[in-house]
XYZ file of C-alpha atoms in Angstrom:
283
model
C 0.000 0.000 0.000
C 2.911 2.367 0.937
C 3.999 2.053 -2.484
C 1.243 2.518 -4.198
C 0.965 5.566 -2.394
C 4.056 6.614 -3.669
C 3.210 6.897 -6.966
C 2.027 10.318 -8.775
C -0.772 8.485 -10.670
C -2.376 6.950 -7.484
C -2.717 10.725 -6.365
C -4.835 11.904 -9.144
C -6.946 8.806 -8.859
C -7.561 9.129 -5.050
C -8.341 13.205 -6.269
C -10.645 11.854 -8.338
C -12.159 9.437 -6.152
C -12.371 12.099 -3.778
C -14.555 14.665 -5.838
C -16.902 11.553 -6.499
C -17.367 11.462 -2.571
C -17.148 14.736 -2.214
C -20.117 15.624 -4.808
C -21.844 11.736 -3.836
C -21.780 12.033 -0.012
C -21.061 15.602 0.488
C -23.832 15.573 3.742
C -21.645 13.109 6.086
C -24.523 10.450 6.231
C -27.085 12.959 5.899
C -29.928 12.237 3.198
C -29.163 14.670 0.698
C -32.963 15.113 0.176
C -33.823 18.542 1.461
C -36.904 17.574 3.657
C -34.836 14.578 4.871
C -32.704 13.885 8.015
C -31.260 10.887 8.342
C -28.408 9.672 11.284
C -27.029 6.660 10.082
C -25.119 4.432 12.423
C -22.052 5.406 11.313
C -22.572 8.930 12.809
C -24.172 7.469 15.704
C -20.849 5.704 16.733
C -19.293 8.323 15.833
C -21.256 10.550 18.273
C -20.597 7.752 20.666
C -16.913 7.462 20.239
C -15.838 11.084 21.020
C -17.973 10.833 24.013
C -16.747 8.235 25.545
C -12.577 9.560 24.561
C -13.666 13.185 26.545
C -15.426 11.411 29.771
C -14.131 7.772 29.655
C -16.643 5.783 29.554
C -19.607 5.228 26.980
C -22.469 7.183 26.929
C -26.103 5.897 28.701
C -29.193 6.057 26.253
C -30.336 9.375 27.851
C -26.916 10.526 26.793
C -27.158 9.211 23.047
C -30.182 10.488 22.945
C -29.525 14.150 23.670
C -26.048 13.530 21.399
C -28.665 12.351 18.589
C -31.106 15.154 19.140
C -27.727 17.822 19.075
C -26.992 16.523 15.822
C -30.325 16.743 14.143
C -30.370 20.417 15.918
C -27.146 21.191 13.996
C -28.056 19.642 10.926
C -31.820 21.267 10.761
C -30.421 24.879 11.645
C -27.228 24.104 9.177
C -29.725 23.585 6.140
C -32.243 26.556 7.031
C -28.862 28.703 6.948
C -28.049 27.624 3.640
C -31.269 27.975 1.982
C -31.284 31.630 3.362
C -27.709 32.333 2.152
C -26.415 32.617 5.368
C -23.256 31.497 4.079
C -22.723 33.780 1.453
C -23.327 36.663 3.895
C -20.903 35.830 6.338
C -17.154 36.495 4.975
C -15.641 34.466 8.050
C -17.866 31.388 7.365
C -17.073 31.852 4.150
C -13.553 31.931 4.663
C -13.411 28.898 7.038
C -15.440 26.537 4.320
C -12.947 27.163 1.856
C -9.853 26.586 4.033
C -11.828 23.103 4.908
C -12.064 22.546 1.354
C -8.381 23.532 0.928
C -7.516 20.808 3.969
C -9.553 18.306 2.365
C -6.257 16.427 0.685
C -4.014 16.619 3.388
C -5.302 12.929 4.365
C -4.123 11.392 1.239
C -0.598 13.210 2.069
C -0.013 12.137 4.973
C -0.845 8.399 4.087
C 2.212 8.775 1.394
C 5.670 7.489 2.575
C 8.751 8.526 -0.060
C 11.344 6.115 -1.267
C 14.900 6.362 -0.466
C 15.190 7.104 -4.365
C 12.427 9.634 -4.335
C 14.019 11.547 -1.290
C 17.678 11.559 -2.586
C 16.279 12.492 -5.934
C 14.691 16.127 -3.844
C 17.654 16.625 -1.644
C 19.178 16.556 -5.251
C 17.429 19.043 -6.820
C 16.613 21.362 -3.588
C 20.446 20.963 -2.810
C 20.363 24.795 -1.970
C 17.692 24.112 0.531
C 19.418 21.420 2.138
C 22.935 22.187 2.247
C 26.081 23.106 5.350
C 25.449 27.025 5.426
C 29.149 28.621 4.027
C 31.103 30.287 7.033
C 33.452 33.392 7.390
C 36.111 34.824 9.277
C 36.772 38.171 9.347
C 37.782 41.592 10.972
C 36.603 45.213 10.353
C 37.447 49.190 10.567
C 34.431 50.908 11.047
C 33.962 54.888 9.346
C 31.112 57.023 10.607
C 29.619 58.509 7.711
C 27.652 60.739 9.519
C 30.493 62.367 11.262
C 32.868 62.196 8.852
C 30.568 63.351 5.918
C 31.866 63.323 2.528
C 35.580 62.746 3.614
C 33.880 59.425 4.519
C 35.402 57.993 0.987
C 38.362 59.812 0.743
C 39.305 59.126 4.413
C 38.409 55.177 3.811
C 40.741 54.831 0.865
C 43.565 56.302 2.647
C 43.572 53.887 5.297
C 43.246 51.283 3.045
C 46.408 52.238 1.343
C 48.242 52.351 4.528
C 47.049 49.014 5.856
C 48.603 47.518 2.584
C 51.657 48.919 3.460
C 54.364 47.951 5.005
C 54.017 50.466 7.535
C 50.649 49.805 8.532
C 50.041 50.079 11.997
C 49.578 47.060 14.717
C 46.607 47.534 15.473
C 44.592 48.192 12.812
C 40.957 49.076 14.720
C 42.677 52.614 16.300
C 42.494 53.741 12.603
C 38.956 53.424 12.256
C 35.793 55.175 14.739
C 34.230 52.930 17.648
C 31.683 50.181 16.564
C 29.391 49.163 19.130
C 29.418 45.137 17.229
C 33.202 45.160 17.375
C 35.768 44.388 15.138
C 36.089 40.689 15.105
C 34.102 38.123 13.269
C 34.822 34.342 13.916
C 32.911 31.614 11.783
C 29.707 33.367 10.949
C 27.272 32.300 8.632
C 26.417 34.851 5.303
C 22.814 34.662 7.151
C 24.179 35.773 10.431
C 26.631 38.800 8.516
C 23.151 39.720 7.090
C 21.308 40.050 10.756
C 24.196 42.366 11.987
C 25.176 44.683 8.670
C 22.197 43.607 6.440
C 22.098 41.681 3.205
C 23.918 43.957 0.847
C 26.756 43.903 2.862
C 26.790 40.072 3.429
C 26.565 39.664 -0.329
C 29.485 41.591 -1.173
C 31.858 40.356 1.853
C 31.366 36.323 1.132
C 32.138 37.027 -2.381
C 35.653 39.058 -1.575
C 38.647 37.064 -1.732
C 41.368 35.881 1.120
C 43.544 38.690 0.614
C 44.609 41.489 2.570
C 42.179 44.827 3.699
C 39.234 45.465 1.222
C 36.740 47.588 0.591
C 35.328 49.868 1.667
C 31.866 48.377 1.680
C 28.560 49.921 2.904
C 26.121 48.995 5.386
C 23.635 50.926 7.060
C 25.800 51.800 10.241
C 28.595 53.403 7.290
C 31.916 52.429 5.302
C 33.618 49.461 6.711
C 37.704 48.008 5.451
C 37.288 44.430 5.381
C 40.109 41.839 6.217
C 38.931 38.099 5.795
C 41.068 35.691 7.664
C 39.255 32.305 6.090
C 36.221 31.199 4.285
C 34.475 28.444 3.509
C 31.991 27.255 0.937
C 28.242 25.927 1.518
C 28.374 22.071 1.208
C 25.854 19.416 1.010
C 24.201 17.605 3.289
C 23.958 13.825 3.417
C 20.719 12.424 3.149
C 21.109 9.903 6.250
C 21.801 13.522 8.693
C 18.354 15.140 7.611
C 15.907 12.654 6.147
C 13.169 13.872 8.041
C 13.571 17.469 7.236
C 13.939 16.199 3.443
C 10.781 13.934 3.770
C 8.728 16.809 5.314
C 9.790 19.188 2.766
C 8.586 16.265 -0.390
C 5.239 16.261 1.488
C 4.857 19.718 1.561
C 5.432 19.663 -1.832
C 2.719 16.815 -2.995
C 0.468 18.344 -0.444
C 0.457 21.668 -2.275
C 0.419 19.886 -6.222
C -2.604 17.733 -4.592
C -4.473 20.261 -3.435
C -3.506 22.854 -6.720
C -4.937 19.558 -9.197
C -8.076 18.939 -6.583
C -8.845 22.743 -6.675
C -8.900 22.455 -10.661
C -10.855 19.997 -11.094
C -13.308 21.390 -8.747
C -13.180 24.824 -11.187
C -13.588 23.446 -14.125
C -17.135 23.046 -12.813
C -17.819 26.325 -13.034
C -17.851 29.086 -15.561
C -15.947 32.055 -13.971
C -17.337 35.592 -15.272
C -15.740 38.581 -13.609
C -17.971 41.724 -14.060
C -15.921 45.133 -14.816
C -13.203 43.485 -16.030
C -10.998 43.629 -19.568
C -9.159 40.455 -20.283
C -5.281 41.390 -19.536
C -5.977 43.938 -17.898
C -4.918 44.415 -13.901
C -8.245 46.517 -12.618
């Protein structure tokens, strides 16, 4: 059965089995004739079962009796709400019917169980998605723009030039103005770089090269001189370390495909007229 499930054409089928019930037994038991209520037994047990899970024990026939009468309550007032629109009126119920609707495959998901070739054939092509984050090491002279103004540039190409000297000083940070982050940066992530300097600046550091000072590059504190001490590359990840995340991430996927071919299928049912509308056109 778990392989069967595994296979892309037993998913349309079961979507297609599933509009038949859908359209076939859409009132859970209920007669689909609109003067007619009927509780079949399966709902009765039903009834029965979640109230004996909530109090422990099974109900008495007073009990299933008032369950019964709840039910035919629910179902009576449900119907008299649809036949007066209610439904249509009420943008929340409206709302909540279609995310049921939207739910309705997640079943047939969950049932599905990958193969090892299926899941090393994702981590394959998702490699980006599943891969040993690349890492940096670096160190940093900060300029104030602000209080330096437009000597900002001028003032942060000088230093550079000195620092690729010869007779660059010791200690590099005294050249630079006080950074409240510091200066030093040991085996950080490009994700982490981003959090602290944001993502332009991240982008242009992991793509300098191991050599010397650089820059200067911009971030929203200023102008920074950039020294990287060691880098490394984003590698992959073997399937054995994260085959859960991997297998989550495929039934995601199918869940989403699933419920994008169920929702077709269900709108080719209809012919869709929007009023005040020209074809193409985004008003």
């Amino acid at each position: 059965m778990k392989k069967w499930l595994r296979e892309p054409l037993v998913h349309f089928l079961l979507i297609g089995g599933l509009l038949f019930l859908l359209y076939g037994l859409k009132n859970d038991g209920m007669s689909d004739v609109p003067d007619r209520i009927v509780i079949t037994r399966a709902s009765i047990d039903h009834l029965s079962d979640l109230w004996e899970r909530k109090r422990q024990r099974p109900p008495t026939d007073e009990e299933m009796q008032v369950l019964i009468e709840a039910q035919i309550r629910e179902e009576v007032l449900y119907r008299e709400a649809l036949a007066m629109g209610l439904d249509r009126k009420d943008s929340v119920m409206r709302r909540r019917l279609a995310q049921k609707m939207a739910f309705i495959t997640s079943d047939l998901v969950a049932q599905a169980e990958p193969g090892e070739e299926q899941l090393a054939a994702y981590l394959v092509a998702h490699a980006d998605r599943f891969s040993q984050p690349g890492h940096i090491s670096f160190e940093q002279i900060y300029l104030n723009a602000d209080r330096r103004g437009g000597q900002a540039q001028d003032d942060a190409r000088r230093m550079l030039a000195l620092l690729n000297t010869p007779d660059s000083p010791d200690d590099a940070a005294v050249m630079g103005d006080r950074f409240m982050l510091g200066q030093s940066f040991e085996n950080v992530t490009l994700q982490q770089v981003a959090q602290l300097f944001g993502k332009g600046f991240a982008e242009e550091l992991f793509v300098l090269p191991v050599d010397g000072w650089q820059g200067p590059i911009s971030s929203g504190y200023g102008l920074h001189l950039v020294r990287i001490h060691g880098k490394s590359s984003p590698a992959p990840l073997q399937l054995e370390a994260i085959r859960d995340r991997v297998r989550d991430a495929w039934r995601e996927e199918q869940r989403q495909a699933i419920n994008e071919s169920f929702y077709q299928g269900l709108r080719q049912r209809y012919e869709i007229v929007v009023e005040g509308r020209t074809p193409g056109t985004s008003r």
